[in-house]
Amino acid sequence: MNASPEPPLNLLVIEDNPADFRLLVRHLHKEGLAADCTRVASNEELEAALTAASPWTLALADYKIPGMDFVSTLGMIRARCPELPVILLSGTVGEERAVELLHCGVGDFVLKDHLIRLVPAIKRSLRETEDQRARRDAQAALRESEEKYRILADYSPNWEYWLAPDGAYRYVSPACREVSGYAPAEFFADPGLMDSIIHPDDLNAWQMHRQGLLGTHPVPLSFRIHTRDGDERWLEHVCKPVLDEAGRFIGWRGSHRDVTERRRAEQKVDFLTYRDPLTGLPNRSLFHELLTRAIARAERTGTEFALLFLDLDNFKTVNESLGHSQGDQLLIAVGRRLRDALPDGNALARIGGDEFNLILERGRRLPGIDLLAQHLIDALNEPFIIDERHIYIGVSIGIALYPADGQEIETLQSSADAALNQAKQQGRGILRFFSPELTTRAKDRLTLEAELRHAIEGNELLLYYQPQTDLTSGETVGLEALVRWHHPERGMIPPGDFIPLAEESGLVVPLGDWVLHMACRQIKAWLDAGLAPRRTAVNVSAVQLSREHLIESVKHALRETGIPPERLELEITESFVIADREQSFKALAELRALGVRLSIDDFGTGYSSLAYLQHIEIHELKIDISFVRDVTTNLSNASIVKAIIALGHSLGSEVVAEGVETQAQADYLRALHCDLIQGYLVSRPLSVEDMTLYLSRSGATSRDASREDTDLDPSCAARGVLQGS
C-alpha cells in the first residue's frame, strides 16, 4: 500500500510584485516542491495572515516593499510566530546588510536572480527549524549561526571575522589574505597580528575604537595597514558585539572593507584642490584658510605673527633662457630649500609663478622675524644645481605684522604686498617691513649681527670679572665672567644690546664657547700666579643648554687648560630649568658628573614650584637683583629674599645676592645669613688687568689688615664697608 503523500508546505510570501510572486510559484512547482503560497503586500495583510489559524511552514520576505520596513516586518513575525523560519528574498540588499540581518534572525539569504538556490535554502531552513525545535540549548544555536555567517562571509569580498570574548579569533574569512597578504591561520595563531600590521600613526585610534565597541552604536573607523609585501592599504572597519539568546556577550563580529582606491581618489582630489602640484606646498586657496586660522588664533591668544611675501629675483630670466622644464625644477628646489630653512610649525605656500607666502608664528625660542627673513634670503642666495648647471637667483621679502599692519586678511596681505614692492624697488635681495621704523630697526639689527659674527671670529670681545665677596670675612671667594664687546667704531657696546641678538640668531653658541674657553684660560693663569679665587662663574644660555654641544665644549675647555673642574662654575637661568625640565635635568646631571659647580641665576623669577630643586644638586642660588634692589624698603621682597636664603641653606647650597649697591642692603643680607654678595658696593666689573691687581691686593690685604690706601685698593674699601666701618 502506497504511503499517503505529505501535505504541501504552507509558505507565507511577503511580496508586493504579483509578477515576481507568480515567477516564484512556478519555480517552486518546477523544482518539485509541493507548496501552497499565500502573498501579502502590506502590514495589515501580514497581521491578518499571522493571526490566521492555518500554521505557516516558512516565510519568504522581500527586503523592500512600499509602506513596510523590513526590520519591523521581521519583528512582527517574531512576535506572532517566534519559530517561523524567514528567508530574505531580494534583488537589492547588499551583502553587508544581509550579514546584519542574519544577526537579527533571518534564516537565509537568496537573490531573486539566483532562484536556483531557493529550494535548497527552503529545505535547509526547514531542516534547521526541526533541529532548533529538537535542540534548545544556546550553544547549538550559536554554532548554527556561526555556520550561516561563515557561508555568507566566505563569499564576501570583505574581510570578515569573529572574535571570542578573550580576543581570540573564532573565524577569519578567506578575503583577509587578498587584503592583507596574511592567511586566516596566521591570525588564529597570533591574535596580536592585527595590531602589528596597523600603521603606527593609526594604532592609537584603532585601540580607542576597539575599546568603544561595546557601546550601543559603534562608529566605523578608517585606518591604514601595512600588508605582507609592504604595501599600504586603507581599511574601513565595522564591528558589533554578539549576544546569545539570554543576552550574554559572546564576542564580536566585524568586517574590514578595503577602501584604498576610494581614499587615494579622495586624496588626489584634495591635493589638486589645495596643493600646488609642482612643489606640493599649499596653494593660494589653502593658504587663505591657514591665514584665517592664524588670525583667529592670534586674536584668541592675544599674540602676534608675521606675514611674508617672497618674490624670486631673476627667475623670469632663468625661465626664459633655460626653458620651463628647468624653471620648474628650480621652483621645486626653492620650495624644498625654504622648507628646510624654516622652523617647524610655520605655513609656507606657493601662491603662483615665483611667488611664495609665509606665516611666521612668534615663539619663545624662535629668532626674530628680521633675522629669520634674512636667513631665508641668505639660503636662496646660495647656488642651485639644476642638470649640473649652477643657477643663481635671489629673493625679495615684504613683511607685515598682525595686528599692527592689518587685522583683516585683505588689509594684511595688502600691507605685505606693499612692503614687497618697496623691497624690489630698492634693489632686490632685501627685506622690507610695511612699517618704515621696523625696516630701519631690522637693518640695524642685521648689521649688528654681521658685526657680532666678525667680533667673535676676530679680537673685539673682552671678558670682565665681578667679584663675589663673603659677607662674614670679606674674602673674595668667587668671580663672575661677563662678556664685553669693544667695537672698533662704536666703542663699548652694552651686553643688553648684543646678548639677546646673539640668542635669537644662534650666535650665542660660538659666543658661549669663546667665553667658556677664555674664562678657563684666565683661571689657569691666575692659578699659576697664586691669585685664583675658589671659583669663577660663566653664564650659560638656554640655547647652549638645549644642545649636547655644551657638554663637549666644557670637557674640551677643562682638558685644554687642565684646571680643576670645581674651579669652574656654570650659571643657568631658572627660567630654562622650569620651561624644559626634562632636557635641563639631563644636561645638569651630565655637567655635574664632570665635577663643575652649578648655580641657578636670577632665582625667584620663575614663578613656579620649587620642587624641581629636590631633583638637582645645585651648589649655589643667586637671588635676582629685582628682589635685592629694595630689600630694605619692600616687605614683600624682603620676605622672598629671606625665604630663598632659608631654602638654599636647607638644600646645602650657598646663596649669593647680586646687585648689592648700599651698605644697608649688605647689613640686612648679613642679618639674614646670606653667604655672598655681588654688586657695585664691592666692585664694578673689572678688566683682566684690573681684576689681577684687585686679586693681588686682596691677598696682600688679608695679610696686612692695617693698610689704609683704600683709593688704590678696592678690596680693602669693600672689606671696610662690609664690616660696617
XYZ file of C-alpha atoms in Angstrom:
725
model
C 0.000 0.000 0.000
C 1.444 3.376 -1.012
C 2.139 5.904 1.746
C -0.083 8.937 1.671
C 1.683 11.998 0.191
C 2.963 14.586 2.633
C 0.852 17.721 2.844
C 2.197 20.677 0.852
C 4.220 23.342 2.584
C 2.297 26.407 3.662
C 4.500 29.336 2.576
C 3.850 32.966 3.556
C 5.268 35.168 0.796
C 5.739 38.867 1.648
C 5.938 40.341 -1.870
C 4.330 43.440 -3.456
C 5.028 42.467 -7.090
C 2.460 39.956 -8.418
C 4.711 39.072 -11.355
C 7.591 38.162 -9.041
C 5.167 36.134 -6.922
C 3.944 34.138 -9.949
C 7.541 33.540 -11.045
C 8.348 32.274 -7.561
C 5.399 29.851 -7.524
C 6.258 28.473 -10.978
C 9.853 27.943 -9.902
C 8.823 26.014 -6.787
C 6.496 23.744 -8.798
C 9.166 23.284 -11.450
C 11.624 22.165 -8.765
C 9.043 19.682 -7.486
C 8.400 21.390 -4.189
C 4.795 20.940 -3.090
C 3.815 24.256 -1.592
C 0.751 26.412 -1.097
C 1.845 30.026 -1.348
C -0.018 32.996 0.085
C 1.059 36.529 -0.873
C 0.758 39.530 1.435
C 1.867 43.058 0.497
C 1.038 45.266 3.474
C 1.285 45.354 7.242
C -2.465 44.789 7.533
C -2.401 41.706 5.302
C 0.627 40.371 7.191
C -1.063 40.912 10.560
C -4.162 39.063 9.342
C -2.125 36.193 7.906
C -0.091 35.753 11.083
C -3.242 35.593 13.219
C -4.944 33.054 10.933
C -5.495 29.556 12.208
C -3.510 27.812 9.473
C 0.100 27.252 10.587
C 2.792 28.654 8.341
C 5.732 26.460 7.405
C 8.117 29.203 6.280
C 8.151 32.890 5.302
C 9.777 34.312 2.170
C 10.216 38.076 2.581
C 11.219 40.721 0.039
C 13.512 43.372 1.515
C 11.933 46.496 0.039
C 8.128 46.780 -0.014
C 6.477 50.204 -0.108
C 4.958 51.022 3.268
C 6.722 48.158 5.058
C 10.026 48.348 6.962
C 11.807 45.018 6.822
C 13.102 45.127 10.401
C 9.595 45.977 11.644
C 8.184 43.178 9.474
C 10.671 40.752 10.979
C 9.701 41.930 14.448
C 6.002 41.352 13.712
C 6.741 37.810 12.532
C 8.845 37.071 15.612
C 6.121 38.442 17.895
C 3.397 36.273 16.369
C 5.324 33.211 15.202
C 8.693 33.146 17.033
C 9.756 29.841 15.471
C 8.735 30.613 11.901
C 11.836 30.465 9.671
C 12.352 33.512 7.452
C 14.323 33.610 4.203
C 15.335 37.012 2.857
C 14.443 37.081 -0.856
C 15.677 40.256 -2.522
C 17.408 41.755 -5.507
C 18.589 44.974 -3.842
C 20.072 44.296 -0.425
C 23.862 44.242 -0.281
C 25.968 41.533 1.308
C 26.945 43.639 4.333
C 23.291 44.399 5.105
C 22.456 40.734 4.602
C 25.072 39.821 7.228
C 23.491 42.270 9.671
C 20.022 40.806 9.017
C 21.339 37.297 9.632
C 22.286 38.532 13.091
C 18.739 39.880 13.539
C 17.081 36.498 12.949
C 16.870 35.989 9.190
C 17.465 32.340 8.415
C 18.998 32.633 4.967
C 19.506 34.994 2.031
C 18.657 34.315 -1.630
C 18.920 36.752 -4.531
C 15.888 36.930 -6.816
C 18.058 36.394 -9.853
C 19.501 33.218 -8.229
C 16.214 31.364 -7.546
C 18.025 28.116 -8.213
C 19.288 28.433 -4.604
C 15.778 28.935 -3.231
C 14.592 25.333 -2.925
C 17.840 24.184 -1.251
C 17.557 27.185 1.047
C 13.930 26.319 1.916
C 14.805 22.720 2.596
C 17.793 23.801 4.626
C 15.659 26.239 6.622
C 13.081 23.566 7.316
C 15.756 21.159 8.450
C 17.253 23.843 10.662
C 13.828 24.554 12.137
C 13.390 20.935 13.049
C 16.872 20.863 14.570
C 16.178 24.005 16.580
C 12.998 22.515 17.925
C 14.925 19.431 18.908
C 17.867 21.320 20.419
C 17.138 24.370 22.554
C 20.470 24.986 24.145
C 22.228 28.192 23.158
C 25.497 26.573 22.144
C 23.907 24.600 19.346
C 22.092 27.686 18.106
C 25.350 29.610 18.208
C 27.128 27.029 16.080
C 24.357 27.131 13.518
C 24.509 30.927 13.438
C 28.271 30.776 13.040
C 27.935 28.407 10.128
C 25.473 30.701 8.374
C 27.795 33.638 8.945
C 30.731 31.699 7.572
C 28.860 30.625 4.453
C 27.940 34.202 3.641
C 31.307 35.676 4.703
C 33.254 33.212 2.578
C 31.599 34.716 -0.498
C 32.086 38.321 0.641
C 34.936 40.418 -0.801
C 35.264 41.971 2.651
C 37.500 40.584 5.352
C 35.019 39.188 7.906
C 35.949 37.903 11.351
C 34.519 36.685 14.640
C 36.317 37.256 17.940
C 35.739 35.405 21.180
C 35.373 37.463 24.396
C 39.056 36.851 25.221
C 40.159 38.362 21.887
C 40.994 35.058 20.178
C 39.772 34.599 16.620
C 36.938 32.105 16.124
C 36.580 32.832 12.411
C 38.512 34.749 9.751
C 37.225 34.866 6.179
C 39.452 33.942 3.227
C 39.344 37.556 1.969
C 41.875 38.546 4.654
C 44.646 37.001 2.547
C 43.703 39.071 -0.510
C 43.508 42.292 1.548
C 46.469 41.880 3.924
C 48.598 39.103 2.456
C 48.226 37.078 5.677
C 46.294 33.785 5.856
C 43.440 33.170 8.339
C 45.594 30.584 10.122
C 48.152 33.290 10.983
C 45.502 35.325 12.797
C 44.338 32.236 14.675
C 47.940 31.603 15.772
C 48.657 35.226 16.742
C 45.708 37.353 17.993
C 48.075 40.364 18.172
C 48.933 40.201 14.464
C 46.321 42.828 13.605
C 47.884 45.429 15.917
C 51.325 44.742 14.457
C 50.307 45.493 10.852
C 48.359 48.694 11.579
C 50.161 51.911 10.622
C 51.841 53.361 13.756
C 50.073 56.702 13.266
C 46.677 54.944 13.328
C 47.341 52.412 16.094
C 46.115 54.630 18.931
C 42.868 55.393 17.064
C 42.381 51.655 16.449
C 42.867 50.809 20.112
C 40.462 53.551 21.193
C 37.990 52.280 18.604
C 38.247 48.748 19.965
C 37.595 49.984 23.484
C 34.361 51.620 22.321
C 32.954 48.574 20.519
C 30.787 47.583 23.488
C 28.828 50.813 23.086
C 25.290 50.805 21.783
C 26.225 52.483 18.489
C 29.787 51.572 17.471
C 31.244 54.049 14.972
C 33.061 52.838 11.821
C 36.797 53.546 11.643
C 39.108 54.083 8.673
C 42.783 53.239 9.170
C 45.888 52.055 7.332
C 47.673 48.716 7.422
C 50.989 47.510 6.011
C 50.451 44.344 4.004
C 52.869 41.448 3.958
C 54.551 42.776 0.810
C 54.972 46.269 2.332
C 52.093 47.952 0.549
C 49.931 50.447 2.429
C 46.179 49.936 2.282
C 43.202 51.732 3.793
C 40.521 49.689 5.570
C 37.087 50.690 6.819
C 36.113 48.671 9.877
C 32.660 47.962 11.290
C 32.014 45.716 14.239
C 29.232 44.861 16.655
C 29.067 42.829 19.861
C 27.318 39.451 19.623
C 24.850 38.367 22.306
C 23.333 34.935 22.866
C 19.619 34.290 23.360
C 19.964 35.141 27.031
C 21.543 38.492 26.218
C 25.028 37.452 27.343
C 28.045 38.852 25.489
C 29.792 36.133 23.499
C 32.189 38.080 21.271
C 32.397 40.413 18.288
C 31.609 40.031 14.632
C 33.250 42.543 12.343
C 34.203 43.358 8.802
C 37.147 45.128 7.123
C 36.395 46.702 3.759
C 39.332 47.656 1.518
C 38.736 51.329 0.630
C 42.247 52.078 -0.640
C 41.216 53.141 -4.114
C 38.490 55.404 -2.746
C 40.903 57.059 -0.308
C 43.512 57.576 -2.995
C 40.922 59.187 -5.219
C 39.829 61.456 -2.345
C 43.433 62.381 -1.580
C 44.080 63.156 -5.233
C 41.059 65.440 -5.377
C 42.117 67.092 -2.118
C 45.677 67.546 -3.396
C 44.549 69.109 -6.644
C 42.185 71.396 -4.759
C 44.509 72.611 -2.003
C 48.088 71.890 -3.113
C 50.458 73.269 -5.671
C 51.054 70.269 -7.968
C 54.654 71.311 -8.685
C 56.105 71.845 -5.187
C 53.496 70.066 -3.064
C 53.145 73.206 -0.946
C 49.743 74.683 -0.025
C 48.250 76.731 -2.839
C 46.501 80.094 -2.672
C 43.186 78.551 -1.593
C 44.636 76.548 1.299
C 46.900 79.407 2.367
C 43.832 81.639 2.688
C 42.401 79.110 5.162
C 45.708 78.903 7.045
C 45.878 82.691 7.283
C 42.279 82.815 8.520
C 43.133 80.325 11.270
C 46.310 82.220 12.200
C 44.326 85.447 12.638
C 41.674 83.697 14.733
C 44.333 82.048 16.913
C 46.247 85.305 17.391
C 43.059 87.164 18.260
C 42.100 84.484 20.773
C 45.517 84.323 22.448
C 46.483 87.982 22.120
C 49.667 87.103 20.200
C 51.304 88.385 17.017
C 52.528 86.798 13.809
C 54.202 87.941 10.600
C 53.011 87.542 7.009
C 55.870 87.359 4.500
C 55.525 87.805 0.743
C 58.510 86.314 -1.128
C 59.262 87.021 -4.783
C 62.199 85.370 -6.536
C 64.702 87.685 -8.205
C 65.875 86.887 -11.755
C 63.521 83.899 -12.088
C 61.976 85.219 -15.287
C 65.413 85.448 -16.894
C 66.274 81.888 -15.826
C 62.923 80.571 -17.029
C 63.227 82.212 -20.439
C 66.887 81.316 -21.011
C 66.864 77.719 -19.761
C 63.282 76.723 -20.519
C 60.196 75.965 -18.468
C 61.313 72.452 -17.565
C 64.406 73.649 -15.735
C 62.386 76.560 -14.374
C 60.020 74.034 -12.798
C 62.954 72.107 -11.330
C 64.256 75.351 -9.865
C 60.899 76.136 -8.236
C 60.817 72.643 -6.714
C 64.330 73.155 -5.315
C 63.377 76.600 -3.950
C 60.359 75.160 -2.147
C 62.500 72.397 -0.643
C 65.212 74.824 0.486
C 62.671 77.177 2.080
C 61.086 74.299 3.996
C 64.480 73.166 5.260
C 65.376 76.692 6.406
C 62.165 77.238 8.399
C 61.361 76.175 11.959
C 58.569 73.621 12.297
C 55.013 74.867 12.578
C 55.183 77.724 10.056
C 52.931 77.759 6.984
C 54.654 78.125 3.591
C 52.699 78.274 0.324
C 53.366 78.797 -3.360
C 50.813 81.332 -4.494
C 51.695 81.238 -8.175
C 54.595 81.735 -10.559
C 57.658 82.583 -8.489
C 55.690 83.969 -5.517
C 55.638 82.339 -2.109
C 53.737 83.338 1.047
C 54.755 82.507 4.600
C 53.169 82.796 8.044
C 55.754 83.088 10.812
C 54.463 82.459 14.312
C 56.388 84.094 17.125
C 57.712 81.649 19.693
C 59.799 81.945 22.832
C 62.806 80.211 21.265
C 62.436 81.393 17.682
C 64.712 84.000 16.100
C 63.376 87.474 15.405
C 61.331 87.924 12.236
C 64.065 90.055 10.688
C 66.787 87.511 11.429
C 64.746 84.627 10.070
C 63.814 86.557 6.927
C 67.474 87.376 6.346
C 68.274 83.693 6.862
C 65.851 82.864 4.022
C 67.493 85.469 1.791
C 70.941 84.014 2.546
C 69.678 80.479 1.863
C 68.335 81.401 -1.569
C 71.488 83.333 -2.439
C 73.377 80.030 -2.457
C 73.564 78.493 -5.949
C 71.120 75.836 -7.133
C 72.457 72.941 -9.174
C 69.999 72.045 -11.951
C 71.188 69.483 -14.515
C 74.801 70.052 -13.403
C 74.451 73.799 -14.009
C 74.900 76.348 -11.212
C 71.968 78.746 -11.170
C 71.926 81.892 -9.067
C 68.776 83.694 -8.064
C 67.735 85.760 -5.069
C 64.595 86.719 -3.219
C 62.933 89.933 -2.076
C 60.721 89.798 1.009
C 57.924 92.062 2.194
C 56.763 91.698 5.792
C 53.534 92.743 7.508
C 52.788 92.175 11.182
C 49.459 91.194 12.682
C 47.693 93.142 14.139
C 49.787 96.302 13.679
C 49.672 96.263 9.864
C 46.166 94.889 9.438
C 43.555 92.896 11.316
C 41.700 91.641 8.241
C 43.133 89.235 5.658
C 42.851 91.676 2.774
C 44.466 94.528 4.730
C 47.303 92.351 5.991
C 48.002 90.950 2.525
C 47.920 94.437 1.028
C 50.468 95.631 3.613
C 52.827 92.702 2.902
C 52.481 93.289 -0.849
C 53.295 96.994 -0.437
C 56.378 96.099 1.611
C 57.460 93.629 -1.084
C 57.150 96.299 -3.788
C 59.381 98.587 -1.720
C 61.966 95.825 -1.381
C 62.005 95.196 -5.135
C 62.220 98.899 -5.948
C 65.127 99.450 -3.543
C 67.495 96.968 -5.074
C 66.070 93.431 -4.675
C 67.588 90.748 -2.487
C 66.487 92.649 0.613
C 63.650 92.618 3.125
C 61.288 95.428 3.983
C 58.693 95.778 6.713
C 55.472 97.605 5.992
C 56.443 99.924 8.839
C 59.491 102.057 7.877
C 60.570 102.167 11.524
C 60.712 98.378 11.677
C 62.684 98.255 8.442
C 65.251 100.650 9.892
C 65.429 98.623 13.093
C 65.818 95.402 11.100
C 68.673 96.880 9.065
C 70.436 97.949 12.252
C 69.961 94.525 13.837
C 71.185 92.691 10.751
C 74.233 94.943 10.562
C 74.922 94.354 14.237
C 74.516 90.585 13.786
C 77.085 90.555 10.963
C 79.473 92.646 13.040
C 78.967 90.402 16.083
C 79.808 87.371 13.966
C 83.002 89.120 12.918
C 83.722 90.157 16.511
C 83.548 86.536 17.713
C 85.924 85.445 14.985
C 88.173 88.485 15.454
C 89.582 90.092 18.582
C 86.861 92.535 19.646
C 85.392 90.665 22.626
C 86.666 91.039 26.165
C 85.952 89.363 29.465
C 85.355 91.469 32.540
C 85.086 89.962 36.014
C 82.992 90.984 39.025
C 83.933 89.662 42.482
C 81.664 87.742 44.838
C 82.530 88.514 48.455
C 81.917 86.590 51.664
C 79.618 88.666 53.883
C 81.296 87.455 57.071
C 85.008 87.517 56.255
C 85.088 89.990 53.376
C 87.112 87.481 51.363
C 86.780 87.357 47.581
C 85.674 83.760 47.104
C 84.436 83.903 43.527
C 84.189 85.850 40.288
C 81.605 86.112 37.548
C 82.902 86.376 33.973
C 80.993 88.961 31.939
C 81.484 89.406 28.201
C 82.025 92.878 26.764
C 82.223 93.990 23.126
C 84.644 96.729 22.197
C 83.535 97.769 18.721
C 86.294 99.431 16.666
C 83.946 102.268 15.615
C 81.079 102.301 18.129
C 83.187 101.779 21.198
C 81.952 99.629 24.105
C 78.562 98.089 23.235
C 76.388 97.219 26.291
C 75.650 93.486 26.765
C 71.915 94.196 26.664
C 72.308 95.303 23.043
C 74.031 92.207 21.694
C 73.379 89.244 24.042
C 69.642 88.987 23.110
C 70.604 89.331 19.449
C 73.136 86.530 19.843
C 70.478 84.291 21.399
C 67.973 84.977 18.607
C 70.472 84.476 15.798
C 72.122 81.373 17.219
C 75.452 83.168 17.644
C 75.175 82.608 21.377
C 76.622 79.120 20.883
C 80.004 80.225 19.419
C 79.902 83.263 21.747
C 79.362 80.990 24.751
C 82.198 78.721 23.620
C 84.523 81.708 23.382
C 83.576 82.953 26.878
C 83.951 79.473 28.380
C 87.405 78.855 26.910
C 88.723 82.346 27.655
C 87.498 82.142 31.256
C 89.131 78.735 31.763
C 92.414 80.051 30.340
C 92.253 83.020 32.713
C 91.527 80.734 35.660
C 94.639 78.781 34.676
C 96.720 81.995 34.522
C 95.526 83.110 37.956
C 96.124 79.636 39.385
C 99.705 79.719 38.119
C 100.141 83.163 39.699
C 98.606 82.055 43.005
C 95.761 84.583 42.653
C 92.761 82.479 41.610
C 89.690 82.581 43.887
C 87.841 79.388 44.704
C 85.667 79.520 41.566
C 84.848 81.606 38.535
C 81.320 81.604 37.135
C 80.376 81.600 33.446
C 76.812 82.258 32.274
C 75.245 79.562 30.102
C 72.277 80.404 27.864
C 69.196 78.253 27.360
C 70.193 77.758 23.716
C 73.541 76.260 24.783
C 71.917 74.018 27.373
C 69.372 72.675 24.896
C 72.201 71.323 22.735
C 74.545 68.491 23.643
C 77.392 70.586 22.221
C 77.801 72.342 25.595
C 78.934 69.170 27.356
C 81.688 68.582 24.819
C 82.702 72.247 24.962
C 83.114 72.109 28.763
C 85.105 68.881 28.502
C 87.372 70.438 25.879
C 87.967 73.606 27.943
C 88.827 71.603 31.060
C 91.085 69.275 29.103
C 92.816 72.136 27.275
C 93.598 74.190 30.397
C 93.969 71.396 32.939
C 92.175 73.401 35.657
C 90.371 71.508 38.448
C 86.691 71.275 37.382
C 85.487 72.635 40.755
C 87.157 75.945 39.890
C 84.592 76.434 37.099
C 81.003 77.355 37.916
C 78.215 77.420 35.324
C 75.278 79.765 35.898
C 71.950 78.609 34.476
C 68.820 80.774 34.453
C 65.917 79.483 36.495
C 63.510 80.076 33.616
C 65.221 77.430 31.464
C 65.127 74.814 34.222
C 61.395 75.382 34.679
C 60.475 75.630 30.992
C 62.248 72.470 29.825
C 62.711 70.252 32.855
C 63.441 67.001 31.054
C 66.232 68.474 28.937
C 67.596 70.679 31.728
C 67.732 67.830 34.268
C 69.583 65.675 31.741
C 72.077 68.445 30.875
C 72.682 69.401 34.520
C 73.270 65.779 35.511
C 75.902 65.418 32.779
C 77.594 68.682 33.800
C 77.573 67.710 37.461
C 79.238 64.420 36.525
C 82.146 66.448 35.109
C 82.772 67.925 38.565
C 81.957 71.566 37.732
C 79.886 73.709 40.094
C 76.313 74.633 39.183
C 74.486 77.820 40.051
C 70.889 78.900 39.442
C 70.892 82.525 38.260
C 68.010 85.021 38.635
C 66.476 82.771 41.272
C 62.974 83.716 42.375
C 61.804 84.992 38.991
C 60.482 81.647 37.760
C 57.102 81.908 39.492
C 56.861 78.157 39.635
C 57.018 75.289 42.084
C 60.401 74.958 43.726
C 60.064 71.180 43.884
C 62.475 70.832 40.965
C 65.349 71.803 43.283
C 64.932 68.475 45.051
C 65.848 66.671 41.831
C 69.069 68.545 41.025
C 72.114 69.156 43.190
C 72.810 72.891 42.943
C 75.861 74.385 44.625
C 74.654 77.963 44.589
C 71.492 80.073 44.311
C 71.718 83.675 43.093
C 68.958 85.979 44.331
C 67.777 88.120 41.456
C 68.667 91.809 41.561
C 64.982 92.785 41.356
C 64.470 91.464 44.902
C 67.748 92.807 46.302
C 67.332 96.354 44.981
C 64.650 97.362 47.511
C 65.048 94.580 50.071
C 65.248 97.162 52.891
C 62.099 99.035 51.856
C 59.767 96.457 50.326
C 58.371 93.934 52.819
C 57.255 91.550 50.055
C 60.720 91.414 48.503
C 62.317 91.107 51.938
C 60.140 88.066 52.650
C 61.093 86.494 49.313
C 64.803 87.048 49.976
C 64.514 85.569 53.455
C 62.678 82.518 52.065
C 65.259 81.980 49.300
C 68.140 82.108 51.784
C 66.404 79.608 54.064
C 65.573 77.339 51.116
C 69.124 77.424 49.780
C 70.652 76.574 53.150
C 68.152 73.738 53.679
C 69.343 72.243 50.383
C 73.013 72.660 51.297
C 73.573 75.443 48.747
C 75.345 78.753 49.130
C 73.270 81.862 48.479
C 74.569 84.895 46.561
C 72.741 88.219 46.410
C 73.519 90.115 43.202
C 73.135 93.820 42.578
C 74.102 94.932 46.113
C 74.834 98.660 45.975
C 74.327 100.044 49.502
C 75.639 99.362 52.969
C 72.061 98.995 54.235
C 71.425 96.163 51.769
C 74.643 94.409 52.843
C 73.803 94.752 56.557
C 70.296 93.410 56.025
C 71.548 90.446 53.996
C 74.198 89.681 56.628
C 71.460 89.645 59.284
C 69.574 87.074 57.171
C 72.771 84.950 56.994
C 73.201 85.388 53.243
C 76.567 83.898 52.283
C 77.901 86.112 49.474
C 77.145 89.377 47.768
C 77.980 90.736 44.334
C 77.482 94.289 43.150
C 78.807 97.833 42.897
C 79.143 98.063 46.695
C 82.098 95.694 46.376
C 83.274 96.447 42.841
C 82.159 97.137 39.321
C 83.089 94.534 36.683
C 86.828 94.869 36.045
C 89.064 94.134 33.090
C 91.552 91.248 33.346
C 94.375 93.647 34.215
C 92.377 95.463 36.899
C 90.995 92.216 38.310
C 94.522 90.774 38.519
C 95.571 93.842 40.506
C 92.421 93.528 42.626
C 93.173 89.886 43.445
C 96.817 90.588 44.254
C 95.884 93.447 46.592
C 93.101 91.383 48.119
C 95.690 88.762 49.030
C 98.050 91.437 50.453
C 95.217 92.989 52.421
C 94.369 89.695 54.040
C 97.973 89.590 55.280
C 98.131 93.273 56.285
C 94.748 94.418 57.547
C 96.186 97.758 58.719
C 96.732 99.114 55.191
C 94.640 102.270 54.616
C 95.318 103.032 50.939
C 91.710 102.273 50.010
C 91.708 104.504 46.946
C 94.175 102.133 45.297
C 92.756 99.007 46.906
C 89.058 98.407 46.123
C 89.037 95.147 48.059
C 90.156 96.976 51.185
C 87.386 99.513 50.773
C 84.878 96.700 50.291
C 86.125 94.959 53.449
C 85.588 98.081 55.490
C 82.072 98.644 54.171
C 81.091 95.003 54.652
C 82.260 95.100 58.237
C 80.193 98.183 58.895
C 83.115 100.574 59.438
